[in-house]
Amino acid sequence: MVPHATRDMGDFPEWAFDTPEYEKKITLQKQQDPRVARADGLYGNRDAVSPREDQANVMILTDTDLEEVKCAVIGFENRNLALNMINPMTFPLPTLAPKLGQASETIHGDIGHVLIRGLDSIPFTYLQKVIVHTGLTSHIAGKRAMTGVEGDDPTVLHHVTALSTAYFEYSKYQAPSNQAGPLLFHNDNGHILSLFTVSQSSEGGDFYLANVNRIWQNIRDIRPDLAVALTEDWISESPSKVRNFDKRPIVFIENDRAFMYCSRVRISGTPMRPRPNYLPPLSNVQLEALDLLQSTASAVAIKLRFQPGDLLAFNNHGMMHARDAFIDQEGSGQKRHLLRLIAKDKVDPSAVPQPLQQILEKLYNHEDRDEKFDIFKNPFMFAAGH
């Protein structure tokens, strides 16, 4: 089941959604506005949310495609190049590349994502899977992001997997991405997010995508006051070493199209890293906006059930994503492990609103040779998280 609103995660224990006062408020809104009455599911009716699995945009690789990928991996290995040298020139795909270019256009359109399937039919080694993921992604979006650059972290390859507490002794930060619990709907930091499934859990871990424009239109229709709040500046914890906070909207509007930058960790904190006391507390309006954002995303989401070898690429600021809790059985090799890359392509820069573009540009202001590929399952640093 898709993770639900903020009250399920305990982010805001002081915000009592289930009190008689809150229920009275919602009841009054339903009486005053029939659009709210039609949106019962957006206010916590769990049974009303049933994301569909048949709406995913799946690209099945052909035998010819797979042979090209296999040859590209062997060719790259034979050249003894560093992983940060993977690009369309060093990982050539003569006939598959145009398909991946078309996938990039799809990602920037209303569909917003592509799920590439079939790579599990080739018994790649773990390192070869890293090469495959990076090589295919380079044809979709050629410039990789250092998402933790503001924390002086040059890593571009991260691991979404549950880690034991021993991993966090040196970092002092346990990212939600490195735990097995559910993740609420959010956006990462960058343009196109690419996930490769190395292995899957024994239970749970379903992945959800929700189109930002559909979320925005529903919120604007149902609660225009909260829609306004989402376009105003929010103060969140900064990953930078030179400033304590960031101030920006969650929703950016460009040519009647919505773009979203909602980092749950930086806005609301987590049980292991609460919102800092030096930041002003979130207002009741902001808390309600976050709750409605989560519930609306749940209502419009599609569900993806990853298989080993799947590569999902999607428009990070045009799609919110979430994840169910999961259970690993490492003894039988059933451990959820995704590789994460974030990158941008050469699509018209006006596709992203200028204020958001200015925020993101620093992620790409580096030479490829300076990128760090962490092939081991090390935890996310705070600066690289979401």
PDB file of C-alpha atoms in Angstrom, residues 250-365:
ATOM      1  CA  ILE A 250       7.932  23.714  -3.116  1.00  0.00           C
ATOM      2  CA  VAL A 251       6.037  24.325  -6.374  1.00  0.00           C
ATOM      3  CA  PHE A 252       7.392  26.392  -9.271  1.00  0.00           C
ATOM      4  CA  ILE A 253       5.071  27.411 -12.125  1.00  0.00           C
ATOM      5  CA  GLU A 254       6.314  27.961 -15.686  1.00  0.00           C
ATOM      6  CA  ASN A 255       3.909  28.418 -18.637  1.00  0.00           C
ATOM      7  CA  ASP A 256       1.041  26.892 -16.618  1.00  0.00           C
ATOM      8  CA  ARG A 257       3.145  23.823 -15.892  1.00  0.00           C
ATOM      9  CA  ALA A 258       4.106  22.827 -12.351  1.00  0.00           C
ATOM     10  CA  PHE A 259       7.556  21.726 -11.221  1.00  0.00           C
ATOM     11  CA  MET A 260       8.134  20.481  -7.718  1.00  0.00           C
ATOM     12  CA  TYR A 261      11.094  20.437  -5.342  1.00  0.00           C
ATOM     13  CA  CYS A 262       9.923  18.809  -2.119  1.00  0.00           C
ATOM     14  CA  SER A 263      12.740  17.410   0.022  1.00  0.00           C
ATOM     15  CA  ARG A 264      10.975  15.858   2.985  1.00  0.00           C
ATOM     16  CA  VAL A 265      14.196  15.377   4.938  1.00  0.00           C
ATOM     17  CA  ARG A 266      15.208  19.017   4.617  1.00  0.00           C
ATOM     18  CA  ILE A 267      11.726  20.461   5.200  1.00  0.00           C
ATOM     19  CA  SER A 268      10.350  18.378   8.033  1.00  0.00           C
ATOM     20  CA  GLY A 269      13.317  16.339   9.213  1.00  0.00           C
ATOM     21  CA  THR A 270      13.164  12.704  10.306  1.00  0.00           C
ATOM     22  CA  PRO A 271      12.953  10.975  13.699  1.00  0.00           C
ATOM     23  CA  MET A 272      16.724  10.499  13.544  1.00  0.00           C
ATOM     24  CA  ARG A 273      17.420  14.055  12.334  1.00  0.00           C
ATOM     25  CA  PRO A 274      14.580  16.364  13.403  1.00  0.00           C
ATOM     26  CA  ARG A 275      14.039  19.777  11.895  1.00  0.00           C
ATOM     27  CA  PRO A 276      16.653  22.020  13.576  1.00  0.00           C
ATOM     28  CA  ASN A 277      15.506  24.213  16.448  1.00  0.00           C
ATOM     29  CA  TYR A 278      17.137  27.268  14.874  1.00  0.00           C
ATOM     30  CA  LEU A 279      14.579  27.124  12.041  1.00  0.00           C
ATOM     31  CA  PRO A 280      11.083  28.501  12.611  1.00  0.00           C
ATOM     32  CA  PRO A 281       8.509  25.736  13.112  1.00  0.00           C
ATOM     33  CA  LEU A 282       6.307  24.887  10.170  1.00  0.00           C
ATOM     34  CA  SER A 283       2.950  26.626  10.363  1.00  0.00           C
ATOM     35  CA  ASN A 284      -0.338  24.765  10.582  1.00  0.00           C
ATOM     36  CA  VAL A 285      -1.040  25.828   6.997  1.00  0.00           C
ATOM     37  CA  GLN A 286       2.280  24.355   5.856  1.00  0.00           C
ATOM     38  CA  LEU A 287       1.678  21.134   7.762  1.00  0.00           C
ATOM     39  CA  GLU A 288      -1.768  20.796   6.210  1.00  0.00           C
ATOM     40  CA  ALA A 289      -0.306  21.532   2.769  1.00  0.00           C
ATOM     41  CA  LEU A 290       2.260  18.752   3.208  1.00  0.00           C
ATOM     42  CA  ASP A 291      -0.452  16.350   4.286  1.00  0.00           C
ATOM     43  CA  LEU A 292      -2.648  17.195   1.311  1.00  0.00           C
ATOM     44  CA  LEU A 293       0.353  16.981  -1.015  1.00  0.00           C
ATOM     45  CA  GLN A 294       1.056  13.459   0.211  1.00  0.00           C
ATOM     46  CA  SER A 295      -2.579  12.349   0.033  1.00  0.00           C
ATOM     47  CA  THR A 296      -3.109  13.823  -3.430  1.00  0.00           C
ATOM     48  CA  ALA A 297       0.042  12.170  -4.746  1.00  0.00           C
ATOM     49  CA  SER A 298      -1.200   8.858  -3.335  1.00  0.00           C
ATOM     50  CA  ALA A 299      -4.511   9.301  -5.146  1.00  0.00           C
ATOM     51  CA  VAL A 300      -2.971   9.848  -8.596  1.00  0.00           C
ATOM     52  CA  ALA A 301       0.053   7.530  -8.305  1.00  0.00           C
ATOM     53  CA  ILE A 302       0.969   4.559 -10.444  1.00  0.00           C
ATOM     54  CA  LYS A 303       2.681   1.555  -8.850  1.00  0.00           C
ATOM     55  CA  LEU A 304       5.850  -0.132 -10.069  1.00  0.00           C
ATOM     56  CA  ARG A 305       7.008  -3.510  -8.835  1.00  0.00           C
ATOM     57  CA  PHE A 306      10.690  -3.681  -9.676  1.00  0.00           C
ATOM     58  CA  GLN A 307      12.353  -6.787 -11.042  1.00  0.00           C
ATOM     59  CA  PRO A 308      16.111  -7.434 -10.965  1.00  0.00           C
ATOM     60  CA  GLY A 309      17.683  -5.719 -13.956  1.00  0.00           C
ATOM     61  CA  ASP A 310      15.015  -3.012 -14.254  1.00  0.00           C
ATOM     62  CA  LEU A 311      16.184   0.517 -15.043  1.00  0.00           C
ATOM     63  CA  LEU A 312      13.719   3.299 -14.251  1.00  0.00           C
ATOM     64  CA  ALA A 313      14.417   6.847 -15.424  1.00  0.00           C
ATOM     65  CA  PHE A 314      11.992   9.668 -14.667  1.00  0.00           C
ATOM     66  CA  ASN A 315      11.638  13.431 -14.555  1.00  0.00           C
ATOM     67  CA  ASN A 316      12.505  14.145 -10.940  1.00  0.00           C
ATOM     68  CA  HIS A 317      10.792  17.544 -10.763  1.00  0.00           C
ATOM     69  CA  GLY A 318       7.830  16.456 -12.885  1.00  0.00           C
ATOM     70  CA  MET A 319       7.149  13.282 -10.895  1.00  0.00           C
ATOM     71  CA  MET A 320       7.078  12.723  -7.144  1.00  0.00           C
ATOM     72  CA  HIS A 321       8.060   9.280  -5.914  1.00  0.00           C
ATOM     73  CA  ALA A 322       7.487   7.139  -2.828  1.00  0.00           C
ATOM     74  CA  ARG A 323       8.145   3.628  -1.612  1.00  0.00           C
ATOM     75  CA  ASP A 324       6.538   1.007   0.605  1.00  0.00           C
ATOM     76  CA  ALA A 325       8.352  -0.552   3.530  1.00  0.00           C
ATOM     77  CA  PHE A 326      10.075  -3.831   2.734  1.00  0.00           C
ATOM     78  CA  ILE A 327      11.550  -6.953   4.301  1.00  0.00           C
ATOM     79  CA  ASP A 328      14.889  -8.407   3.196  1.00  0.00           C
ATOM     80  CA  GLN A 329      15.950 -12.040   3.411  1.00  0.00           C
ATOM     81  CA  GLU A 330      19.674 -11.700   2.849  1.00  0.00           C
ATOM     82  CA  GLY A 331      20.341 -15.365   3.463  1.00  0.00           C
ATOM     83  CA  SER A 332      18.426 -16.237   0.310  1.00  0.00           C
ATOM     84  CA  GLY A 333      19.798 -13.284  -1.664  1.00  0.00           C
ATOM     85  CA  GLN A 334      16.562 -11.305  -1.427  1.00  0.00           C
ATOM     86  CA  LYS A 335      17.858  -7.885  -0.436  1.00  0.00           C
ATOM     87  CA  ARG A 336      16.514  -4.688  -1.973  1.00  0.00           C
ATOM     88  CA  HIS A 337      19.406  -2.837  -3.587  1.00  0.00           C
ATOM     89  CA  LEU A 338      18.973  -0.024  -6.113  1.00  0.00           C
ATOM     90  CA  LEU A 339      21.701   2.047  -7.738  1.00  0.00           C
ATOM     91  CA  ARG A 340      20.911   5.752  -8.089  1.00  0.00           C
ATOM     92  CA  LEU A 341      22.239   8.235 -10.604  1.00  0.00           C
ATOM     93  CA  ILE A 342      20.895  11.733 -11.240  1.00  0.00           C
ATOM     94  CA  ALA A 343      21.682  13.480 -14.509  1.00  0.00           C
ATOM     95  CA  LYS A 344      20.481  16.048 -17.006  1.00  0.00           C
ATOM     96  CA  ASP A 345      20.312  16.025 -20.789  1.00  0.00           C
ATOM     97  CA  LYS A 346      20.581  18.721 -23.431  1.00  0.00           C
ATOM     98  CA  VAL A 347      16.862  19.354 -23.692  1.00  0.00           C
ATOM     99  CA  ASP A 348      15.881  23.026 -23.952  1.00  0.00           C
ATOM    100  CA  PRO A 349      16.925  24.587 -20.616  1.00  0.00           C
ATOM    101  CA  SER A 350      13.683  26.541 -20.585  1.00  0.00           C
ATOM    102  CA  ALA A 351      12.008  23.215 -19.753  1.00  0.00           C
ATOM    103  CA  VAL A 352      12.893  23.995 -16.126  1.00  0.00           C
ATOM    104  CA  PRO A 353      11.885  27.314 -14.513  1.00  0.00           C
ATOM    105  CA  GLN A 354      14.828  29.666 -14.162  1.00  0.00           C
ATOM    106  CA  PRO A 355      14.711  29.908 -10.339  1.00  0.00           C
ATOM    107  CA  LEU A 356      14.814  26.110 -10.086  1.00  0.00           C
ATOM    108  CA  GLN A 357      17.483  25.903 -12.778  1.00  0.00           C
ATOM    109  CA  GLN A 358      19.724  28.228 -10.749  1.00  0.00           C
ATOM    110  CA  ILE A 359      19.336  25.978  -7.709  1.00  0.00           C
ATOM    111  CA  LEU A 360      20.236  22.843  -9.647  1.00  0.00           C
ATOM    112  CA  GLU A 361      23.028  24.125 -11.865  1.00  0.00           C
ATOM    113  CA  LYS A 362      25.693  23.759  -9.170  1.00  0.00           C
ATOM    114  CA  LEU A 363      25.174  19.990  -9.241  1.00  0.00           C
ATOM    115  CA  TYR A 364      26.650  19.797 -12.737  1.00  0.00           C
ATOM    116  CA  ASN A 365      29.437  22.348 -12.512  1.00  0.00           C
TER     117      ASN A 365
END
